Coordinates of C-alpha atoms and ligand atoms in Angstrom, one line a residue:
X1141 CA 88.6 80.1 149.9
X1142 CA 89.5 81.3 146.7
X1143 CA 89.3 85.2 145.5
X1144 CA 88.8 85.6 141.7
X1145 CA 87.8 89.0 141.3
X1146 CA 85.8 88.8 138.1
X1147 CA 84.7 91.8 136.0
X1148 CA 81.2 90.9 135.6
X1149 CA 79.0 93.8 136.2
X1150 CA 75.2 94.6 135.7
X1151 CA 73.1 97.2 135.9
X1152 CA 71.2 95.7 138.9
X1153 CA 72.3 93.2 141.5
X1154 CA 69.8 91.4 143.7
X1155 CA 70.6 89.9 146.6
X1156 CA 67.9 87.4 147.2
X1157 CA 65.7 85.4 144.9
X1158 CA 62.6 85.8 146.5
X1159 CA 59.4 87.7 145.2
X1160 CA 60.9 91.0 146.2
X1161 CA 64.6 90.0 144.7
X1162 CA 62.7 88.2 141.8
X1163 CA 60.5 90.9 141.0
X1164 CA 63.0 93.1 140.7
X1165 CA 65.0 91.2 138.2
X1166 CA 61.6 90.6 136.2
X1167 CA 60.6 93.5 135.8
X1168 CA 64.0 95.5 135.3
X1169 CA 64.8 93.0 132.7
X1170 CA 61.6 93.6 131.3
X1171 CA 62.6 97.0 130.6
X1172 CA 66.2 96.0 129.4
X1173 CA 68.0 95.9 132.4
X1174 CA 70.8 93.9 132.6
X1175 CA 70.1 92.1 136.3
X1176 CA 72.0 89.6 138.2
X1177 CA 70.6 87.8 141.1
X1178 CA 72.6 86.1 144.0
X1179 CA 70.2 82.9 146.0
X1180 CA 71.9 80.8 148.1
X1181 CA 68.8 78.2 147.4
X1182 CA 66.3 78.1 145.3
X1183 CA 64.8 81.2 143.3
X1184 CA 60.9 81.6 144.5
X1185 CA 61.9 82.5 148.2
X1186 CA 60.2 81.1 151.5
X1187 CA 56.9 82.1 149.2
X1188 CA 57.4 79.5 146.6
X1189 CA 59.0 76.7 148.8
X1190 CA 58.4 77.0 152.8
X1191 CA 55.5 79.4 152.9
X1192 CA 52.2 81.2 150.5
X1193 CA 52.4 78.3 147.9
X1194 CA 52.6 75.4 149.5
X1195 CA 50.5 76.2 152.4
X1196 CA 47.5 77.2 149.9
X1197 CA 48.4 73.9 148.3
X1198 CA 47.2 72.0 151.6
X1199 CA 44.8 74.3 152.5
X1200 CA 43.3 73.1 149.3
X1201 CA 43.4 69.7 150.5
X1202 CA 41.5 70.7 153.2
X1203 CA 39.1 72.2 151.2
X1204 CA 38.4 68.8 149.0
X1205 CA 38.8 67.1 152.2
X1206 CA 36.1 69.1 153.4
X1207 CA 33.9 69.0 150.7
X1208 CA 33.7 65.7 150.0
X1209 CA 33.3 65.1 153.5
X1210 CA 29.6 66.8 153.1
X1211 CA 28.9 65.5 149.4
X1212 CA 25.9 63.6 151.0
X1213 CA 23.9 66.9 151.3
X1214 CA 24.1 67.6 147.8
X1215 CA 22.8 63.6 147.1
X1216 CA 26.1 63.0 146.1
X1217 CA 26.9 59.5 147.8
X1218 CA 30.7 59.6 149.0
X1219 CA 31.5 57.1 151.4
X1220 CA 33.6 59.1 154.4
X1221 CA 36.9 60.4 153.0
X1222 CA 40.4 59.4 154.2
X1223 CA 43.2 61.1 153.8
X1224 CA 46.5 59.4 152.1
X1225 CA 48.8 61.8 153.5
X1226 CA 52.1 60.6 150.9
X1227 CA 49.9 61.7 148.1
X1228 CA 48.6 65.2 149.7
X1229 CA 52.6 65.7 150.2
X1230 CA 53.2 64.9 146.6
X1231 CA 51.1 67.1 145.2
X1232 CA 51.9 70.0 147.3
X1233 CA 55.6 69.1 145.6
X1234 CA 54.3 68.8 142.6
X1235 CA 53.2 72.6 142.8
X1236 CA 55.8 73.6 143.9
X1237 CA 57.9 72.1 141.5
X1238 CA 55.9 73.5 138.2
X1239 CA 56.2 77.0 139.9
X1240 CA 59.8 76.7 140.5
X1241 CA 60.3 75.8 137.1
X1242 CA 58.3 78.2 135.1
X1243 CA 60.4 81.2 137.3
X1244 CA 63.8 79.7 136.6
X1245 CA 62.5 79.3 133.0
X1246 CA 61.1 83.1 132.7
X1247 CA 64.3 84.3 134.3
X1248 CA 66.6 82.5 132.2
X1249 CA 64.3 83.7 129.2
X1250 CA 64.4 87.5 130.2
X1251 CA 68.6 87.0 130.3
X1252 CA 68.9 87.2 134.5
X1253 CA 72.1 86.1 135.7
X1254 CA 71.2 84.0 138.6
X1255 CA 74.5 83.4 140.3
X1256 CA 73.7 80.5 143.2
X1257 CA 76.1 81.6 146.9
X1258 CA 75.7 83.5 149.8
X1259 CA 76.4 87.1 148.7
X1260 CA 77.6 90.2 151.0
X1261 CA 77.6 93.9 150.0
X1262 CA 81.3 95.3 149.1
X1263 CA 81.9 99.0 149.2
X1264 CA 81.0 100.5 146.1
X1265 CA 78.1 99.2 145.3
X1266 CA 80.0 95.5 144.7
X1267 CA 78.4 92.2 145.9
X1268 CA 80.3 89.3 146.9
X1269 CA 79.1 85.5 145.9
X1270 CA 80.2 83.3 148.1
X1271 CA 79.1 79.6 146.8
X1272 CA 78.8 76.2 148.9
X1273 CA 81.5 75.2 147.1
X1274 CA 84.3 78.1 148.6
X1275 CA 84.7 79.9 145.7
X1276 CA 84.2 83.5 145.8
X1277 CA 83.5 85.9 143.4
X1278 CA 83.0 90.0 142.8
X1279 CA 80.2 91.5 140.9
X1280 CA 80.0 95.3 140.4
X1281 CA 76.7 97.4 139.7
X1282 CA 75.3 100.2 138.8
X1283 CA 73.1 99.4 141.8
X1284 CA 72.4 96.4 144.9
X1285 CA 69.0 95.6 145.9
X1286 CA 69.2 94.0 149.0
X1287 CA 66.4 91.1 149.6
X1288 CA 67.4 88.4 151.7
X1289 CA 63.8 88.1 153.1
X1290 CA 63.0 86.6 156.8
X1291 CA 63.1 83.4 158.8
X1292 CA 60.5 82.6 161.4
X1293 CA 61.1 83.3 164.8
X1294 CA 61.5 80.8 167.8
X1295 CA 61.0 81.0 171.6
X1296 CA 63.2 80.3 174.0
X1297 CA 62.6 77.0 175.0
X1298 CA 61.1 75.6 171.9
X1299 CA 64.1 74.6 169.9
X1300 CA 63.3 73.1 166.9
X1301 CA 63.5 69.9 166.2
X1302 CA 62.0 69.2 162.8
X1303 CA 59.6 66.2 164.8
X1304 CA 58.2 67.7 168.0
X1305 CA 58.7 71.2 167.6
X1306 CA 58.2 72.8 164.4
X1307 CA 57.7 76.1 162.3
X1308 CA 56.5 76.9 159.0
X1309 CA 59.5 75.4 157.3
X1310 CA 59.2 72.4 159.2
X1311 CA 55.7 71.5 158.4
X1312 CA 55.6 71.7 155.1
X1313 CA 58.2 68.2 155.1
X1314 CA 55.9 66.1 157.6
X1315 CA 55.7 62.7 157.1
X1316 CA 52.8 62.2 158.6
X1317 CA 49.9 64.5 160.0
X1318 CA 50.4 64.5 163.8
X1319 CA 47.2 63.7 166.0
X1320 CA 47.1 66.2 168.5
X1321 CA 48.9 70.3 168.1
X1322 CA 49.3 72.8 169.6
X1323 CA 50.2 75.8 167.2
X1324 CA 51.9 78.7 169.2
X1325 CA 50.6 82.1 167.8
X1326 CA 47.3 83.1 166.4
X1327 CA 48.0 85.0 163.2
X1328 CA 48.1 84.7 159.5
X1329 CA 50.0 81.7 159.5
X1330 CA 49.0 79.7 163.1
X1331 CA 45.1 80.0 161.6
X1332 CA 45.8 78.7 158.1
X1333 CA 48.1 76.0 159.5
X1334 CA 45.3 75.4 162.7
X1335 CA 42.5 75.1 160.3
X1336 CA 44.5 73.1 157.3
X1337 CA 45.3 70.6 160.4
X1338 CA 42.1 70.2 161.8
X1339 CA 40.2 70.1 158.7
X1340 CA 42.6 66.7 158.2
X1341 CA 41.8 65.5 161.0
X1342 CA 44.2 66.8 163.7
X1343 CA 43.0 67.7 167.2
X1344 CA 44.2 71.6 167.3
X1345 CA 44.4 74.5 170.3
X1346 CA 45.5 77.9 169.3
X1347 CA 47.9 79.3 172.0
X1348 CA 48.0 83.0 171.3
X1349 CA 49.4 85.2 173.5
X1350 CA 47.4 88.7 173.2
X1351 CA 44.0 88.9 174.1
X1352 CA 42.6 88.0 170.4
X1353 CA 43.2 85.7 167.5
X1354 CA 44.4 87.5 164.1
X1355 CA 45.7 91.1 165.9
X1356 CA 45.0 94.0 164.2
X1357 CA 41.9 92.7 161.8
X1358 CA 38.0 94.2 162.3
X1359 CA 36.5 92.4 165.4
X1360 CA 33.4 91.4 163.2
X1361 CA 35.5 89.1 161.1
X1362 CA 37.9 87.8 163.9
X1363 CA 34.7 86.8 165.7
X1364 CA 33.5 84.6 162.1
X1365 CA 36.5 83.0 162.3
X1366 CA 36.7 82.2 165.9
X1367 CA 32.9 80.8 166.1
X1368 CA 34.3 78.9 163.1
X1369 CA 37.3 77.4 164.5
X1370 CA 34.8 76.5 167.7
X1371 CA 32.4 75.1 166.2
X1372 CA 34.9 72.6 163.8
X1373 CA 36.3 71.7 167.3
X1374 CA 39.6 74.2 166.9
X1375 CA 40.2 75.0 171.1
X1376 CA 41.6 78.6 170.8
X1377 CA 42.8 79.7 174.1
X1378 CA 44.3 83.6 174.3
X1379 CA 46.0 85.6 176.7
X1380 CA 48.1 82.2 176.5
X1381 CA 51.2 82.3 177.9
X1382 CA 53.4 79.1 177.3
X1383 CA 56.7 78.5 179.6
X1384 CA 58.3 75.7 178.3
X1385 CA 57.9 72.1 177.2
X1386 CA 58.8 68.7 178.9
X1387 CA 59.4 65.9 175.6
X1388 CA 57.9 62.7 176.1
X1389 CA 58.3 58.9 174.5
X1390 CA 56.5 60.2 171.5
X1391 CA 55.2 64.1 171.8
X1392 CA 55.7 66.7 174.4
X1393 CA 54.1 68.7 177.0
X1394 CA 53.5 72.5 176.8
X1395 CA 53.4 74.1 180.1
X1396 CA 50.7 77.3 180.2
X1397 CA 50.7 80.2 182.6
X1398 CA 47.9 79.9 185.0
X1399 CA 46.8 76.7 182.7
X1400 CA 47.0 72.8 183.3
X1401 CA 49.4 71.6 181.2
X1402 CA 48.9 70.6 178.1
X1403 CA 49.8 67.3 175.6
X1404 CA 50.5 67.6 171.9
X1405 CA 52.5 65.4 169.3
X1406 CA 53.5 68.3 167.7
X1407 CA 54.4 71.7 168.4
X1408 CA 53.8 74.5 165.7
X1409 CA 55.5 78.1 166.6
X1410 CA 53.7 80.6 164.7
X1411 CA 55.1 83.9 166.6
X1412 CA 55.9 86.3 163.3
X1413 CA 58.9 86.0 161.3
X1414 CA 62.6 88.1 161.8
X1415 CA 64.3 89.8 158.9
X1416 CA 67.8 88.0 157.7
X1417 CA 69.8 90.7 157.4
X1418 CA 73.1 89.1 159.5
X1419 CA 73.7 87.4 156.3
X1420 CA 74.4 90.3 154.1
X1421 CA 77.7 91.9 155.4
X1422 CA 76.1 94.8 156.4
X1423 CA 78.7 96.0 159.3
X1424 CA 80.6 98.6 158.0
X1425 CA 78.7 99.1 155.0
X1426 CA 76.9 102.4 156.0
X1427 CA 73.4 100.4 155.8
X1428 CA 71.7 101.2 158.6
X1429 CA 69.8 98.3 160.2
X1430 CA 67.0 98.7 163.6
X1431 CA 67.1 96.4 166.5
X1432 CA 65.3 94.4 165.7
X1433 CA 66.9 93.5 162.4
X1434 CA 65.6 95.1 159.9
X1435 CA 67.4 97.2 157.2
X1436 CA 66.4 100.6 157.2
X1437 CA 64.8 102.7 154.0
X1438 CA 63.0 105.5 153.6
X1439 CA 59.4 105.9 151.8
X1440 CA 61.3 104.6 148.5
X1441 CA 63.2 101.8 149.6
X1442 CA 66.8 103.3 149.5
X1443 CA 69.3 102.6 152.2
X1444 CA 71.5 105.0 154.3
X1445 CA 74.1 104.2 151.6
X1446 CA 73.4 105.7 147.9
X1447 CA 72.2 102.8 145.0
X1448 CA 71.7 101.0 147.9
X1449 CA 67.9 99.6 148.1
X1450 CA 66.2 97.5 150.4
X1451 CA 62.7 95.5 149.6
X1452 CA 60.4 92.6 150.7
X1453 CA 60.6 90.8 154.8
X1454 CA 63.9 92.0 155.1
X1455 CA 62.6 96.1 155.9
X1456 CA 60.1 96.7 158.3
X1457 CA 56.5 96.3 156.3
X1458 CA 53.5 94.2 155.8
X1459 CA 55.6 90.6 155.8
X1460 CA 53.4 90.0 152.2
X1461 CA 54.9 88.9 148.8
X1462 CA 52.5 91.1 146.8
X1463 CA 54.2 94.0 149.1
X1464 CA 57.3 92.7 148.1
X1465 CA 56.9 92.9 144.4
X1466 CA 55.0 96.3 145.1
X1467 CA 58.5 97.6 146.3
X1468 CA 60.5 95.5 143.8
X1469 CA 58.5 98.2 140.9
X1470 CA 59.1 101.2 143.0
X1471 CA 62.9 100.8 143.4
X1472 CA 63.4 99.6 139.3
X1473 CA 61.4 102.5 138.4
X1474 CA 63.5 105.1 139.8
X1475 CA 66.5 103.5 138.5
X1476 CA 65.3 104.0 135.0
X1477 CA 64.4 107.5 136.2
X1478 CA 60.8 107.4 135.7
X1479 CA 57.9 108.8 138.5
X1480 CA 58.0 106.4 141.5
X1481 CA 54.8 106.6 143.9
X1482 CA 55.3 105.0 147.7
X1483 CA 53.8 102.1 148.5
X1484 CA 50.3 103.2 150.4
X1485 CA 51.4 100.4 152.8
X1486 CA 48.1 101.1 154.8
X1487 CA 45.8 100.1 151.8
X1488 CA 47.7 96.6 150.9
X1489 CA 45.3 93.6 150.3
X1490 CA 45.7 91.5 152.8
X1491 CA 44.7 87.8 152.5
X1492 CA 44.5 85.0 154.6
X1493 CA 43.6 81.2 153.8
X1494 CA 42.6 80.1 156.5
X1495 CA 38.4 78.5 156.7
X1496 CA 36.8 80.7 156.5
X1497 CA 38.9 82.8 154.3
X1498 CA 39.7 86.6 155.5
X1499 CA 40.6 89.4 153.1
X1500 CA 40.6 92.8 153.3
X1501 CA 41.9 96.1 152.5
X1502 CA 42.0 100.0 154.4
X1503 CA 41.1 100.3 157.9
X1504 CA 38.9 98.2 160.0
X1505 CA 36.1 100.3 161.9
X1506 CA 38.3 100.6 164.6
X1507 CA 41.4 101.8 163.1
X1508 CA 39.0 104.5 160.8
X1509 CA 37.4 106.0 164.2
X1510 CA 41.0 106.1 165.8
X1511 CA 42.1 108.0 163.0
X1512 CA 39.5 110.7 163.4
X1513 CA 37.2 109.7 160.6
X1514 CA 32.9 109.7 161.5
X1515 CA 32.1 106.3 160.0
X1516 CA 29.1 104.6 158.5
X1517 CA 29.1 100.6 158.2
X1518 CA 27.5 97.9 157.0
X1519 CA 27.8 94.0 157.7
X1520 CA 26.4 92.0 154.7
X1521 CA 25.8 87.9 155.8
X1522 CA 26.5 85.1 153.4
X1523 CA 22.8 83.3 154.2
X1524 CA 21.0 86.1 152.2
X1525 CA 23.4 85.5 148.7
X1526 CA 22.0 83.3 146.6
X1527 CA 25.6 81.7 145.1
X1528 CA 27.0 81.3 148.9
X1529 CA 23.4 79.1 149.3
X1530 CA 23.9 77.3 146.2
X1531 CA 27.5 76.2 147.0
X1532 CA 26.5 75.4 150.8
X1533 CA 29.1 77.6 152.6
X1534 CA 27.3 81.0 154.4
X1535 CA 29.6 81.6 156.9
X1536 CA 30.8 84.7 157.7
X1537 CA 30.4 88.3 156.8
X1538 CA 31.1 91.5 154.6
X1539 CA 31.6 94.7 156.1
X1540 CA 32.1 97.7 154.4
X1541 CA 33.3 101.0 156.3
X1542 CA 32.6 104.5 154.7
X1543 CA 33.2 107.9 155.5
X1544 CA 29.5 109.1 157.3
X1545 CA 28.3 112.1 155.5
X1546 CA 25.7 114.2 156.9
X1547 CA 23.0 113.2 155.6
X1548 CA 23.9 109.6 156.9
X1549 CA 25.2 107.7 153.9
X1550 CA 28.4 106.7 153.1
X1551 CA 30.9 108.9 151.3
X1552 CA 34.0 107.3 150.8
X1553 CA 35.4 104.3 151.1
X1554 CA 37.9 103.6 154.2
X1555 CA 37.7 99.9 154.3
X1556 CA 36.3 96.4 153.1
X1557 CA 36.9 93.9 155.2
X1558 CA 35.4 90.3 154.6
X1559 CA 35.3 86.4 156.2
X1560 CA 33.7 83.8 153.9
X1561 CA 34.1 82.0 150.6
X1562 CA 36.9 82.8 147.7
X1563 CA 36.7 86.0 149.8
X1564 CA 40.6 86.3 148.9
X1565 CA 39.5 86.0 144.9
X1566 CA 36.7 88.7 145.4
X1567 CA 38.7 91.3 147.2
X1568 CA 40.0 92.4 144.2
X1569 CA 36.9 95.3 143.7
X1570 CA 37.2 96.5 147.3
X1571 CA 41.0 97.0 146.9
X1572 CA 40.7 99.2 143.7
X1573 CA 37.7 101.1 145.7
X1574 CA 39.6 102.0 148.7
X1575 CA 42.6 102.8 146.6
X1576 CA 41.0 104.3 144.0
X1577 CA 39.5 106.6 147.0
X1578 CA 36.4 106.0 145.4
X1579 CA 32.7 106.6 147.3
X1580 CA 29.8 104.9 147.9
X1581 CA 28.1 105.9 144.9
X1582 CA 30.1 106.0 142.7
X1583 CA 30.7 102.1 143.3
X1584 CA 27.0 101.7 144.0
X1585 CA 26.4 102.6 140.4
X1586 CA 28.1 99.2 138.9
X1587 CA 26.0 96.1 139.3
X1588 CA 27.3 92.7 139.9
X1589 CA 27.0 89.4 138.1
X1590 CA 23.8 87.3 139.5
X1591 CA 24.0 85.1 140.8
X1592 CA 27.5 85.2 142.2
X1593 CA 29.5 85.5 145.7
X1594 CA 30.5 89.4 144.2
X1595 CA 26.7 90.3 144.8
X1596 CA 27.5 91.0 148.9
X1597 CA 30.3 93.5 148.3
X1598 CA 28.2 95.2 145.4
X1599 CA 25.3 94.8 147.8
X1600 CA 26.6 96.5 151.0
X1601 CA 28.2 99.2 149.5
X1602 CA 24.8 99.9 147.3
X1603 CA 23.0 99.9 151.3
X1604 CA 25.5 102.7 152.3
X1605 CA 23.7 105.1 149.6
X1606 CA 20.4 104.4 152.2
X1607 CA 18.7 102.5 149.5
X1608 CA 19.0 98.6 148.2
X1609 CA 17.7 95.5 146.7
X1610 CA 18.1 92.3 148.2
X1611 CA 18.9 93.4 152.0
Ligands
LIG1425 P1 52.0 87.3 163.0 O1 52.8 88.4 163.5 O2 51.0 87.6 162.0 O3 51.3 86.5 164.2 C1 52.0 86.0 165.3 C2 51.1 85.8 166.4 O4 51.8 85.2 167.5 C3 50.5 87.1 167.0 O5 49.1 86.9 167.1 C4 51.2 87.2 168.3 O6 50.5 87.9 169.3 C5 51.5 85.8 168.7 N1 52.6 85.5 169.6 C6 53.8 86.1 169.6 N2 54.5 85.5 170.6 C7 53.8 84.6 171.2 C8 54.0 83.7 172.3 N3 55.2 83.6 172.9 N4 53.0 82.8 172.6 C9 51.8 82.9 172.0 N5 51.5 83.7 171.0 C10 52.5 84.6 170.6 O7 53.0 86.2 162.4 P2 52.8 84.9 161.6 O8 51.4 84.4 161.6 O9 53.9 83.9 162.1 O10 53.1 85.4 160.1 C11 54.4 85.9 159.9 C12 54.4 86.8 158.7 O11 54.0 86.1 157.5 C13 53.4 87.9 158.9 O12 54.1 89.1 158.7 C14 52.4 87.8 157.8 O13 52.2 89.0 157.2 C15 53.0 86.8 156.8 N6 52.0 85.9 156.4 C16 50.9 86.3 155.7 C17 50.0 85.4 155.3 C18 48.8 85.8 154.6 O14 48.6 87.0 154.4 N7 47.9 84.9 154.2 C19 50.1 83.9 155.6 C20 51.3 83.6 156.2 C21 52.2 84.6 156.6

């Protein structure tokens, strides 16, 4: 390999193109920054190609698939759809693609460097770019963001093959939908890929380990999207505990604790994702990194080592892209020296995609009584809105969870937490509530659009004043 120290130096180096790493070098360029990014692949990160965008893309799919499936009820005469799986592929692509193109375009425009090798932190705040190629180079900066993001994690014993066993990278290249899966792990990502599947016209079972589906979300909405998943024919089975697998001619067969066996063509592993920090050169660096991978920061992102920051999958918070550009503005603003507030990682806006959609923000009912807070609730069902009628999709729930005053209402706002339709487009209004710290009247007192999905929220917090209109 050759060295050619060069003299190329920035204000900012990112390691990592991702939305953390990309974020960063938007929006310090956007306030003059002169940023160089290092990707060994592709700018837009797992997010962009192996993860949010194109498995929202499919789910999509499933949504068409799904609604044309039920046209009939609406008098509109669709002969039963089929699904020409090249073509769902393609489009997912095509997504993709357009994305990918618009970010290298926007980065190029706002004058980021975006040099494409492996690259290590040097002492002195230096990063070195290895490329595929074996040339090396040195860049210097004022300061390193570190944001090589995450890989998914495997299990012993499930070693992936890209045909029977698969993760989240793997799926997304599929040539074909397989008939019968078995998806490994019941969170964000085994749902929204259980439900895309069966939707298509897969025969799916949820192994999950712990005793429920979608840990750590309010039991009221994990129930929606179990009954759900049951009645669409979706076998969840928890307090699964798989051992191993036994390939056959064409699939495989997973072998269950306490469980007769069971056969699959395809094998999804769903089990979280791991930071990749081994990447960066971190030995001897000063950066301190946990045991379990992940590079350690403090309430603003910085490292053990000064101009040193860390952001996105690759430090130990919510695994979210949004969190990751979150960070990505905390760490550019204190290198321009302006007021940087931590990221209130408790109130994030989490999202998943899954049917029927889940979103929420702030604590479930659980997690506010476990904190000490005296709650109020209230659960709002989709039959009694007018626009979840209209469209033909009332499943699920809005729950809202106040602090209880003592006269019995709700004072304010600890948590919105919702299963049903576009419930990840109407979250928006519960998020800015619970982080605006706002109450239950002072919310009560805007009205929403009618008719429209946006009533429910507007509708259960309005109940928690001990008055209301439609429920
Ligand atoms: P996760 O940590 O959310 O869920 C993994 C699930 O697998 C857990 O329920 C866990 O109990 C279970 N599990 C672990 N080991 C197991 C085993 N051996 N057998 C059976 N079950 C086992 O991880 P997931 O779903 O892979 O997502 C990874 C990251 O990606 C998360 O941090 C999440 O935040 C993020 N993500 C978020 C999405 C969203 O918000 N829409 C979508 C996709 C991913």
């Amino acid at each position: 390999m050759s060295d050619a120290p060069s003299d190329d130096h920035f204000d900012l180096i990112i390691i990592g193109g991702g939305p953390a790493g990309y974020g960063a070098a938007l929006y310090g360029s956007a306030a003059g920054l002169d940023v160089a990014v290092v990707e060994k692949d592709k700018v837009g990160g797992t997010c962009l190609h192996r993860g949010c965008i194109p498995a929202k893309e499919l789910l999509e799919t499933a949504h068409v698939f799904r609604t044309v499936g039920h046209a009939a009820q609406f008098g509109v005469e669709a002969s039963a759809p089929t699904l020409a799986f090249g073509q769902t592929m393609a489009r997912k692509q095509q997504v993709v693609d357009q994305l990918f193109n618009g970010l290298s375009g926007l980065l190029k425009h706002r004058k980021v460097t975006v040099f494409s090798g492996t690259g290590t932190l040097a002492p002195d705040r230096s990063v070195r770019v290895s490329s595929s190629d074996g040339q090396a180079s040195t860049l210097t900066g004022d300061a390193v963001v570190l944001a090589s993001g995450s890989v998914p994690r495997t299990i012993p014993g499930f070693e992936v093959d890209g045909r029977v066993v698969l993760t989240s990278d793997e799926v997304f290249e599929l040539d074909h939908l397989p008939r019968k899966v078995a998806v490994i792990g019941g969170g964000a990502i085994g749902c929204e890929f259980a439900s895309m599947m069966s939707d298509l016209g897969s025969e799916v079972t949820v192994l999950e380990a712990l005793p429920q589906i979608l840990p750590g979300v309010d039991k009221d909405v994990v129930n929606v999207v179990r009954r759900s998943f049951k009645g669409r024919g979706i076998d969840v089975r928890v307090g699964a505990k798989v051992q191993g697998h036994t390939p056959g001619s064409t699939g495989t067969t997973i072998a269950i604790e306490g469980q007769d066996p069971l056969n699959v063509d395809a094998v999804v592993v769903s089990i979280g994702r791991r930071p990749l920090s081994e990447s960066l050169g971190l030995d001897g660096t000063g950066v301190a990194v946990d045991e379990r991978g992940f590079v350690q920061v403090d309430e603003l992102c910085r490292t053990s080592v000064p101009g040193v920051w860390a952001v996105g999958d690759l430090i130990a918070t919510p695994g979210l892209a949004h969190v990751g550009y979150a960070e990505a503005i905390l760490v550019v603003k204190q290198l321009l020296g302006e007021q940087a507030v931590p990221v209130d990682y408790a109130n994030v806006a989490w999202c998943i995609y899954c049917q029927p959609e889940v979103a929420f923000a702030g604590f479930s009912e659980q997690g506010a009584i476990d904190a000490g807070y005296e709650v109020v609730t209230t659960k709002h069902r989709w039959g009694g809105n007018s626009r979840a009628l209209i469209i033909g999709d009332t499943e699920g729930v809005v729950k809202v969870i106040a602090e209880k005053q003592a006269d019995g209402t709700g004072g304010r706002l600890l948590g919105v937490h919702m299963a049903g339709p576009w419930v990840t487009e109407q979250l928006g209004a519960g998020y800015l509530a619970v982080n605006w710290h706002a109450a239950v009247d002072e919310i009560a007192h805007f009205v929403q659009p009618h008719p429209s999905l946006t009533e429910s929220f507007g509708e259960a917090v309005l109940s928690l004043t001990g008055r209301s209109l439609n429920s």
